[in-house]
Amino acid sequence: MELHDVWFVLIAVLWTGYFFLEGFDFGVGILTKLLARNRPEKRVLINTIGPVWDGNEVWLLTAGGATFAAFPEWYATLFSGFYLPLLVILVCLIVRGVAFEYRAKRPEENWQRNWENALFWSSLIPAFLWGVAFGNIVHGVKIDRNLEYVGGVADLLNPYALLGGVVTLTLFTFHGTVFTALKTVGDIRERARKLALRVGLVTAVAALAFLLWTQAHSGNGRSLVALVVAVVTLVSALAANQARREGWAFALSGVTIVAAVAMLFLSLFPNVMPSTLNGDWSLTVTNASSSPYTLKIMTWCAGIATPIILLYQGWTYWVFRKRIGTQHLAEPAH
């Protein structure tokens, strides 16, 4: 296997890790409106991800940096062509981080409500736009002979990409709901389990339609296997949720995300951005990659740093593994 193939796989792994971790992170932010009935319950939801949300976003930074270094042509075309939606995502992530930190800084009702609204929308919008972005990457966009995107924003809002946005939005919400059931106690845990069933059924319908469309458009034998795994694990997650096995439900919903993202990358390879104007103008792992020397240096750096990062992040989740409820909330200090 060539180094550019290795780095295609590594970038796929980074995006998979980001969607697995930030998926439930976004889902919990959305649940502050859909599940929480009062401010203490919103505090419980926020506290479930409070120690880990910023670590989850490191996966996005790493995925973006790895793409820039390993496939500069891919990075340039992607970030110039998708400039507006990616800018919206970036603004939302900034607002979201500020909302986490500033929400409880003042006791006024309007102050806290406004930051809670900001947290909800800055979770929902990226959850939808990531699906739109990856839907366009897999389906193909208007790339000319100079390997540059020549379409407009309207071209990105096609039915396939919009369905991809619905899938990521519902799947992340489902993932966040089973995470909430896993991390909470009391009434909020029971309501999260019931909501997970309703959200999961909607997710199953949308995901099945999107994955079948993907398979029909650009799938192969390997992507078909990933499709089957995604469908089976999503159904199994719903069954585990109904059986009150929250740990299994969360693990299986995570495997669903992993399998779905794997299917997208498997159907994409060896392209990284197909051209809808001419197949010969598509960006591939070959014509979009850096030099072999650059990839070699990156491989050594990743081999040293990645295990350390994984150990540290795993330790963080272990430390904050306990369930919480409204009875565990401290009195707010201002």
mmCIF file of C-alpha atoms in Angstrom:
data_model
loop_
_atom_site.group_PDB
_atom_site.id
_atom_site.type_symbol
_atom_site.label_atom_id
_atom_site.label_comp_id
_atom_site.label_asym_id
_atom_site.label_seq_id
_atom_site.Cartn_x
_atom_site.Cartn_y
_atom_site.Cartn_z
ATOM 1 C CA MET A 1 0.000 0.000 0.000
ATOM 2 C CA GLU A 2 1.346 3.414 -0.978
ATOM 3 C CA LEU A 3 1.689 6.150 1.642
ATOM 4 C CA HIS A 4 -1.027 8.276 0.019
ATOM 5 C CA ASP A 5 -3.407 5.309 0.420
ATOM 6 C CA VAL A 6 -2.358 4.975 4.068
ATOM 7 C CA TRP A 7 -3.106 8.630 4.680
ATOM 8 C CA PHE A 8 -6.472 8.384 2.982
ATOM 9 C CA VAL A 9 -7.294 5.644 5.502
ATOM 10 C CA LEU A 10 -5.914 7.696 8.411
ATOM 11 C CA ILE A 11 -7.963 10.745 7.426
ATOM 12 C CA ALA A 12 -11.039 8.513 7.201
ATOM 13 C CA VAL A 13 -10.254 7.283 10.726
ATOM 14 C CA LEU A 14 -9.917 10.854 12.004
ATOM 15 C CA TRP A 15 -13.269 11.900 10.528
ATOM 16 C CA THR A 16 -14.849 8.735 11.909
ATOM 17 C CA GLY A 17 -13.504 9.490 15.382
ATOM 18 C CA TYR A 18 -14.736 13.069 15.130
ATOM 19 C CA PHE A 19 -18.260 12.061 14.138
ATOM 20 C CA PHE A 20 -18.369 9.343 16.814
ATOM 21 C CA LEU A 21 -17.339 11.711 19.621
ATOM 22 C CA GLU A 22 -18.719 15.034 18.436
ATOM 23 C CA GLY A 23 -21.858 13.224 17.284
ATOM 24 C CA PHE A 24 -23.175 12.637 20.785
ATOM 25 C CA ASP A 25 -21.745 16.025 21.729
ATOM 26 C CA PHE A 26 -23.926 17.750 19.118
ATOM 27 C CA GLY A 27 -26.830 15.484 20.066
ATOM 28 C CA VAL A 28 -26.731 16.551 23.695
ATOM 29 C CA GLY A 29 -26.663 20.208 22.652
ATOM 30 C CA ILE A 30 -29.798 19.620 20.573
ATOM 31 C CA LEU A 31 -31.458 17.834 23.491
ATOM 32 C CA THR A 32 -31.232 20.944 25.647
ATOM 33 C CA LYS A 33 -34.372 22.012 23.747
ATOM 34 C CA LEU A 34 -35.951 18.652 22.949
ATOM 35 C CA LEU A 35 -35.543 16.850 26.272
ATOM 36 C CA ALA A 36 -34.792 19.215 29.143
ATOM 37 C CA ARG A 37 -37.865 20.648 30.863
ATOM 38 C CA ASN A 38 -36.208 23.206 33.111
ATOM 39 C CA ARG A 39 -32.873 24.856 33.784
ATOM 40 C CA PRO A 40 -31.552 22.196 36.221
ATOM 41 C CA GLU A 41 -32.124 19.520 33.585
ATOM 42 C CA LYS A 42 -30.340 21.656 30.998
ATOM 43 C CA ARG A 43 -27.437 21.933 33.419
ATOM 44 C CA VAL A 44 -27.386 18.145 33.778
ATOM 45 C CA LEU A 45 -27.243 17.688 29.999
ATOM 46 C CA ILE A 46 -24.485 20.250 29.615
ATOM 47 C CA ASN A 47 -22.526 18.693 32.493
ATOM 48 C CA THR A 48 -22.558 15.274 30.808
ATOM 49 C CA ILE A 49 -20.359 16.658 28.027
ATOM 50 C CA GLY A 50 -18.753 19.553 29.902
ATOM 51 C CA PRO A 51 -15.436 17.770 30.601
ATOM 52 C CA VAL A 52 -15.053 16.288 27.100
ATOM 53 C CA TRP A 53 -16.588 18.520 24.411
ATOM 54 C CA ASP A 54 -13.411 20.497 23.711
ATOM 55 C CA GLY A 55 -11.338 17.312 23.488
ATOM 56 C CA ASN A 56 -13.804 15.924 20.965
ATOM 57 C CA GLU A 57 -13.233 18.903 18.682
ATOM 58 C CA VAL A 58 -9.504 18.184 18.563
ATOM 59 C CA TRP A 59 -10.353 15.377 16.133
ATOM 60 C CA LEU A 60 -11.701 17.974 13.692
ATOM 61 C CA LEU A 61 -8.551 20.075 13.933
ATOM 62 C CA THR A 62 -6.417 16.999 13.384
ATOM 63 C CA ALA A 63 -8.502 15.829 10.416
ATOM 64 C CA GLY A 64 -8.299 19.274 8.800
ATOM 65 C CA GLY A 65 -4.564 19.574 9.448
ATOM 66 C CA ALA A 66 -3.882 16.069 8.134
ATOM 67 C CA THR A 67 -5.860 16.816 4.974
ATOM 68 C CA PHE A 68 -3.907 20.039 4.440
ATOM 69 C CA ALA A 69 -0.553 18.299 4.847
ATOM 70 C CA ALA A 70 -1.274 14.980 3.115
ATOM 71 C CA PHE A 71 -3.599 16.127 0.314
ATOM 72 C CA PRO A 72 -3.090 19.873 -0.293
ATOM 73 C CA GLU A 73 -5.043 19.847 -3.576
ATOM 74 C CA TRP A 74 -8.011 18.231 -1.823
ATOM 75 C CA TYR A 75 -7.804 20.741 1.013
ATOM 76 C CA ALA A 76 -7.581 23.720 -1.344
ATOM 77 C CA THR A 77 -10.496 22.653 -3.542
ATOM 78 C CA LEU A 78 -12.639 21.605 -0.601
ATOM 79 C CA PHE A 79 -12.165 24.724 1.498
ATOM 80 C CA SER A 80 -12.496 27.122 -1.421
ATOM 81 C CA GLY A 81 -15.524 25.424 -2.966
ATOM 82 C CA PHE A 82 -17.291 24.795 0.358
ATOM 83 C CA TYR A 83 -16.182 28.102 1.844
ATOM 84 C CA LEU A 84 -19.596 29.383 2.964
ATOM 85 C CA PRO A 85 -20.935 26.217 4.671
ATOM 86 C CA LEU A 86 -17.562 25.562 6.319
ATOM 87 C CA LEU A 87 -17.461 29.172 7.532
ATOM 88 C CA VAL A 88 -20.931 28.735 9.039
ATOM 89 C CA ILE A 89 -19.744 25.564 10.790
ATOM 90 C CA LEU A 90 -16.677 27.367 12.123
ATOM 91 C CA VAL A 91 -18.747 30.270 13.464
ATOM 92 C CA CYS A 92 -21.131 27.809 15.121
ATOM 93 C CA LEU A 93 -18.263 25.964 16.798
ATOM 94 C CA ILE A 94 -16.887 29.255 18.115
ATOM 95 C CA VAL A 95 -20.296 30.350 19.428
ATOM 96 C CA ARG A 96 -20.826 26.901 20.923
ATOM 97 C CA GLY A 97 -17.579 27.040 22.865
ATOM 98 C CA VAL A 98 -18.405 30.502 24.175
ATOM 99 C CA ALA A 99 -21.901 29.336 25.163
ATOM 100 C CA PHE A 100 -20.468 26.535 27.292
ATOM 101 C CA GLU A 101 -18.201 28.950 29.139
ATOM 102 C CA TYR A 102 -20.436 32.043 29.411
ATOM 103 C CA ARG A 103 -23.899 30.563 30.061
ATOM 104 C CA ALA A 104 -23.506 30.399 33.842
ATOM 105 C CA LYS A 105 -21.419 33.551 34.298
ATOM 106 C CA ARG A 106 -24.454 35.687 35.161
ATOM 107 C CA PRO A 107 -27.711 34.803 36.954
ATOM 108 C CA GLU A 108 -30.154 36.797 34.781
ATOM 109 C CA GLU A 109 -32.824 34.707 33.059
ATOM 110 C CA ASN A 110 -32.381 36.382 29.656
ATOM 111 C CA TRP A 111 -28.620 35.928 29.756
ATOM 112 C CA GLN A 112 -28.781 32.181 30.420
ATOM 113 C CA ARG A 113 -31.687 31.597 28.018
ATOM 114 C CA ASN A 114 -29.877 33.368 25.172
ATOM 115 C CA TRP A 115 -26.732 31.293 25.635
ATOM 116 C CA GLU A 116 -28.807 28.109 25.842
ATOM 117 C CA ASN A 117 -30.473 29.056 22.544
ATOM 118 C CA ALA A 118 -27.030 29.681 21.073
ATOM 119 C CA LEU A 119 -25.891 26.247 22.277
ATOM 120 C CA PHE A 120 -28.895 24.561 20.668
ATOM 121 C CA TRP A 121 -28.549 26.211 17.255
ATOM 122 C CA SER A 122 -24.755 25.950 17.185
ATOM 123 C CA SER A 123 -25.162 22.200 17.740
ATOM 124 C CA LEU A 124 -28.002 21.650 15.273
ATOM 125 C CA ILE A 125 -26.601 23.616 12.323
ATOM 126 C CA PRO A 126 -23.168 21.884 12.142
ATOM 127 C CA ALA A 127 -24.818 18.492 12.665
ATOM 128 C CA PHE A 128 -26.834 19.150 9.499
ATOM 129 C CA LEU A 129 -24.129 20.876 7.442
ATOM 130 C CA TRP A 130 -21.539 18.132 7.952
ATOM 131 C CA GLY A 131 -23.908 15.716 6.250
ATOM 132 C CA VAL A 132 -24.445 18.159 3.392
ATOM 133 C CA ALA A 133 -20.688 18.614 2.972
ATOM 134 C CA PHE A 134 -19.851 14.912 2.934
ATOM 135 C CA GLY A 135 -22.821 14.183 0.706
ATOM 136 C CA ASN A 136 -21.335 16.516 -1.895
ATOM 137 C CA ILE A 137 -17.840 15.083 -1.469
ATOM 138 C CA VAL A 138 -19.071 11.549 -2.152
ATOM 139 C CA HIS A 139 -21.614 12.389 -4.862
ATOM 140 C CA GLY A 140 -19.264 14.720 -6.725
ATOM 141 C CA VAL A 141 -19.102 18.430 -7.472
ATOM 142 C CA LYS A 142 -18.224 20.684 -10.409
ATOM 143 C CA ILE A 143 -14.425 20.483 -10.691
ATOM 144 C CA ASP A 144 -12.747 21.731 -13.857
ATOM 145 C CA ARG A 145 -9.553 20.653 -15.625
ATOM 146 C CA ASN A 146 -7.508 22.847 -13.254
ATOM 147 C CA LEU A 147 -8.826 20.835 -10.269
ATOM 148 C CA GLU A 148 -10.793 23.839 -9.039
ATOM 149 C CA TYR A 149 -14.413 23.997 -7.918
ATOM 150 C CA VAL A 150 -16.457 26.045 -10.399
ATOM 151 C CA GLY A 151 -19.958 25.611 -8.972
ATOM 152 C CA GLY A 152 -21.895 27.814 -6.579
ATOM 153 C CA VAL A 153 -23.503 27.424 -3.179
ATOM 154 C CA ALA A 154 -26.803 26.412 -4.788
ATOM 155 C CA ASP A 155 -25.068 23.428 -6.404
ATOM 156 C CA LEU A 156 -24.251 22.100 -2.935
ATOM 157 C CA LEU A 157 -27.927 22.060 -1.933
ATOM 158 C CA ASN A 158 -28.895 19.073 -4.068
ATOM 159 C CA PRO A 159 -31.351 16.362 -2.887
ATOM 160 C CA TYR A 160 -28.651 13.781 -2.124
ATOM 161 C CA ALA A 161 -26.592 16.182 -0.002
ATOM 162 C CA LEU A 162 -29.660 17.504 1.827
ATOM 163 C CA LEU A 163 -30.678 13.941 2.655
ATOM 164 C CA GLY A 164 -27.144 13.423 3.967
ATOM 165 C CA GLY A 165 -27.675 16.430 6.226
ATOM 166 C CA VAL A 166 -30.910 14.953 7.566
ATOM 167 C CA VAL A 167 -29.103 11.670 8.263
ATOM 168 C CA THR A 168 -26.254 13.231 10.233
ATOM 169 C CA LEU A 169 -28.669 15.461 12.141
ATOM 170 C CA THR A 170 -30.966 12.610 13.185
ATOM 171 C CA LEU A 171 -28.140 10.122 13.741
ATOM 172 C CA PHE A 172 -26.196 12.521 15.957
ATOM 173 C CA THR A 173 -29.371 13.340 17.888
ATOM 174 C CA PHE A 174 -30.035 9.626 18.409
ATOM 175 C CA HIS A 175 -26.418 9.100 19.464
ATOM 176 C CA GLY A 176 -26.721 11.967 21.945
ATOM 177 C CA THR A 177 -29.999 10.622 23.297
ATOM 178 C CA VAL A 178 -28.613 7.177 24.113
ATOM 179 C CA PHE A 179 -25.534 8.882 25.583
ATOM 180 C CA THR A 180 -27.832 10.928 27.828
ATOM 181 C CA ALA A 181 -29.627 7.778 28.946
ATOM 182 C CA LEU A 182 -26.231 6.251 29.725
ATOM 183 C CA LYS A 183 -24.927 9.240 31.688
ATOM 184 C CA THR A 184 -27.958 10.342 33.721
ATOM 185 C CA VAL A 185 -30.199 9.082 36.495
ATOM 186 C CA GLY A 186 -33.833 9.652 37.385
ATOM 187 C CA ASP A 187 -36.676 10.917 35.239
ATOM 188 C CA ILE A 188 -34.449 12.480 32.587
ATOM 189 C CA ARG A 189 -32.883 9.068 31.949
ATOM 190 C CA GLU A 190 -36.293 7.470 31.332
ATOM 191 C CA ARG A 191 -37.430 10.268 29.028
ATOM 192 C CA ALA A 192 -34.162 10.069 27.104
ATOM 193 C CA ARG A 193 -34.703 6.351 26.531
ATOM 194 C CA LYS A 194 -38.233 6.951 25.217
ATOM 195 C CA LEU A 195 -37.100 9.812 22.993
ATOM 196 C CA ALA A 196 -34.274 7.636 21.632
ATOM 197 C CA LEU A 197 -36.836 5.200 20.236
ATOM 198 C CA ARG A 198 -38.704 7.914 18.324
ATOM 199 C CA VAL A 199 -35.565 9.605 17.031
ATOM 200 C CA GLY A 200 -34.018 6.239 16.178
ATOM 201 C CA LEU A 201 -36.931 5.205 13.991
ATOM 202 C CA VAL A 202 -36.703 8.442 11.998
ATOM 203 C CA THR A 203 -32.938 7.960 11.750
ATOM 204 C CA ALA A 204 -33.352 4.405 10.466
ATOM 205 C CA VAL A 205 -35.638 5.478 7.614
ATOM 206 C CA ALA A 206 -33.448 8.411 6.534
ATOM 207 C CA ALA A 207 -30.178 6.478 6.894
ATOM 208 C CA LEU A 208 -31.417 3.477 4.931
ATOM 209 C CA ALA A 209 -32.546 5.709 2.044
ATOM 210 C CA PHE A 210 -29.249 7.631 2.012
ATOM 211 C CA LEU A 211 -26.992 4.585 2.240
ATOM 212 C CA LEU A 212 -28.890 2.717 -0.467
ATOM 213 C CA TRP A 213 -28.658 5.788 -2.702
ATOM 214 C CA THR A 214 -24.915 5.942 -2.037
ATOM 215 C CA GLN A 215 -24.476 2.261 -2.828
ATOM 216 C CA ALA A 216 -26.428 2.576 -6.061
ATOM 217 C CA HIS A 217 -24.454 5.658 -7.144
ATOM 218 C CA SER A 218 -20.863 4.772 -6.309
ATOM 219 C CA GLY A 219 -20.841 1.688 -4.118
ATOM 220 C CA ASN A 220 -18.815 -1.506 -4.347
ATOM 221 C CA GLY A 221 -18.550 -4.797 -2.488
ATOM 222 C CA ARG A 222 -16.697 -3.313 0.484
ATOM 223 C CA SER A 223 -19.128 -0.425 0.881
ATOM 224 C CA LEU A 224 -22.021 -2.897 0.752
ATOM 225 C CA VAL A 225 -20.565 -4.733 3.747
ATOM 226 C CA ALA A 226 -20.319 -1.426 5.636
ATOM 227 C CA LEU A 227 -23.927 -0.630 4.683
ATOM 228 C CA VAL A 228 -25.149 -3.928 6.125
ATOM 229 C CA VAL A 229 -23.164 -3.380 9.328
ATOM 230 C CA ALA A 230 -24.600 0.143 9.715
ATOM 231 C CA VAL A 231 -28.184 -1.057 9.299
ATOM 232 C CA VAL A 232 -27.795 -4.060 11.625
ATOM 233 C CA THR A 233 -26.105 -2.077 14.385
ATOM 234 C CA LEU A 234 -28.660 0.740 14.212
ATOM 235 C CA VAL A 235 -31.525 -1.744 14.607
ATOM 236 C CA SER A 236 -29.578 -3.453 17.408
ATOM 237 C CA ALA A 237 -29.053 -0.104 19.144
ATOM 238 C CA LEU A 238 -32.808 0.475 19.113
ATOM 239 C CA ALA A 239 -33.369 -2.991 20.569
ATOM 240 C CA ALA A 240 -30.744 -2.451 23.270
ATOM 241 C CA ASN A 241 -32.313 0.883 24.148
ATOM 242 C CA GLN A 242 -35.721 -0.765 24.588
ATOM 243 C CA ALA A 243 -34.102 -3.427 26.780
ATOM 244 C CA ARG A 244 -32.660 -0.651 29.000
ATOM 245 C CA ARG A 245 -29.094 -1.642 28.090
ATOM 246 C CA GLU A 246 -27.829 1.910 27.667
ATOM 247 C CA GLY A 247 -24.166 0.935 27.393
ATOM 248 C CA TRP A 248 -24.859 -1.446 24.532
ATOM 249 C CA ALA A 249 -27.192 1.061 22.876
ATOM 250 C CA PHE A 250 -24.502 3.745 22.933
ATOM 251 C CA ALA A 251 -21.784 1.398 21.693
ATOM 252 C CA LEU A 252 -23.990 0.135 18.856
ATOM 253 C CA SER A 253 -25.063 3.633 17.815
ATOM 254 C CA GLY A 254 -21.367 4.508 17.722
ATOM 255 C CA VAL A 255 -20.630 1.493 15.514
ATOM 256 C CA THR A 256 -23.439 2.680 13.237
ATOM 257 C CA ILE A 257 -21.653 6.004 12.788
ATOM 258 C CA VAL A 258 -18.339 4.247 12.202
ATOM 259 C CA ALA A 259 -19.848 1.925 9.582
ATOM 260 C CA ALA A 260 -21.729 4.726 7.820
ATOM 261 C CA VAL A 261 -18.632 6.943 7.564
ATOM 262 C CA ALA A 262 -16.563 3.948 6.465
ATOM 263 C CA MET A 263 -19.091 3.280 3.709
ATOM 264 C CA LEU A 264 -18.747 6.833 2.425
ATOM 265 C CA PHE A 265 -14.967 6.629 2.255
ATOM 266 C CA LEU A 266 -15.024 3.128 0.766
ATOM 267 C CA SER A 267 -17.362 4.261 -1.992
ATOM 268 C CA LEU A 268 -15.216 7.373 -2.536
ATOM 269 C CA PHE A 269 -11.787 5.696 -2.904
ATOM 270 C CA PRO A 270 -9.563 6.165 -4.919
ATOM 271 C CA ASN A 271 -11.174 9.563 -5.494
ATOM 272 C CA VAL A 272 -11.152 12.213 -2.800
ATOM 273 C CA MET A 273 -13.466 14.599 -4.687
ATOM 274 C CA PRO A 274 -15.122 13.296 -7.869
ATOM 275 C CA SER A 275 -15.828 15.742 -10.698
ATOM 276 C CA THR A 276 -19.338 15.754 -12.144
ATOM 277 C CA LEU A 277 -18.069 17.597 -15.244
ATOM 278 C CA ASN A 278 -15.516 15.022 -16.337
ATOM 279 C CA GLY A 279 -14.340 11.926 -14.493
ATOM 280 C CA ASP A 280 -10.773 12.600 -15.620
ATOM 281 C CA TRP A 281 -10.824 15.877 -13.698
ATOM 282 C CA SER A 282 -11.586 14.211 -10.366
ATOM 283 C CA LEU A 283 -9.237 14.660 -7.424
ATOM 284 C CA THR A 284 -7.708 11.330 -6.455
ATOM 285 C CA VAL A 285 -5.350 10.072 -3.773
ATOM 286 C CA THR A 286 -2.611 10.268 -6.410
ATOM 287 C CA ASN A 287 -3.020 13.702 -8.009
ATOM 288 C CA ALA A 288 -4.049 15.448 -4.769
ATOM 289 C CA SER A 289 -1.347 14.104 -2.437
ATOM 290 C CA SER A 290 1.845 15.601 -1.079
ATOM 291 C CA SER A 291 5.294 14.290 -1.901
ATOM 292 C CA PRO A 292 6.341 10.849 -0.562
ATOM 293 C CA TYR A 293 8.906 12.525 1.722
ATOM 294 C CA THR A 294 6.231 14.723 3.325
ATOM 295 C CA LEU A 295 3.974 11.733 3.857
ATOM 296 C CA LYS A 296 6.851 9.774 5.385
ATOM 297 C CA ILE A 297 7.613 12.518 7.935
ATOM 298 C CA MET A 298 3.898 12.799 8.775
ATOM 299 C CA THR A 299 3.672 9.049 9.319
ATOM 300 C CA TRP A 300 6.490 9.090 11.869
ATOM 301 C CA CYS A 301 4.966 12.058 13.729
ATOM 302 C CA ALA A 302 1.503 10.474 13.775
ATOM 303 C CA GLY A 303 2.899 7.165 14.999
ATOM 304 C CA ILE A 304 4.479 8.874 18.019
ATOM 305 C CA ALA A 305 1.786 11.415 18.951
ATOM 306 C CA THR A 306 -1.445 9.502 18.271
ATOM 307 C CA PRO A 307 -1.120 6.843 21.035
ATOM 308 C CA ILE A 308 -0.374 9.552 23.616
ATOM 309 C CA ILE A 309 -3.452 11.552 22.611
ATOM 310 C CA LEU A 310 -5.684 8.471 22.657
ATOM 311 C CA LEU A 311 -4.449 7.462 26.118
ATOM 312 C CA TYR A 312 -5.049 10.942 27.509
ATOM 313 C CA GLN A 313 -8.533 11.254 26.042
ATOM 314 C CA GLY A 314 -9.450 7.749 27.196
ATOM 315 C CA TRP A 315 -8.297 8.634 30.705
ATOM 316 C CA THR A 316 -10.517 11.735 30.643
ATOM 317 C CA TYR A 317 -13.599 9.663 29.827
ATOM 318 C CA TRP A 318 -12.698 7.181 32.563
ATOM 319 C CA VAL A 319 -12.399 9.914 35.197
ATOM 320 C CA PHE A 320 -15.816 11.407 34.281
ATOM 321 C CA ARG A 321 -17.621 8.085 33.771
ATOM 322 C CA LYS A 322 -20.195 8.422 36.583
ATOM 323 C CA ARG A 323 -23.885 9.097 35.995
ATOM 324 C CA ILE A 324 -25.279 12.433 37.132
ATOM 325 C CA GLY A 325 -28.696 13.915 37.892
ATOM 326 C CA THR A 326 -30.256 17.099 39.224
ATOM 327 C CA GLN A 327 -29.445 16.002 42.777
ATOM 328 C CA HIS A 328 -25.741 16.232 41.952
ATOM 329 C CA LEU A 329 -25.853 19.866 40.869
ATOM 330 C CA ALA A 330 -24.027 22.389 43.010
ATOM 331 C CA GLU A 331 -25.547 25.746 43.798
ATOM 332 C CA PRO A 332 -24.581 28.246 41.057
ATOM 333 C CA ALA A 333 -22.012 30.805 42.143
ATOM 334 C CA HIS A 334 -21.792 34.234 40.498
#
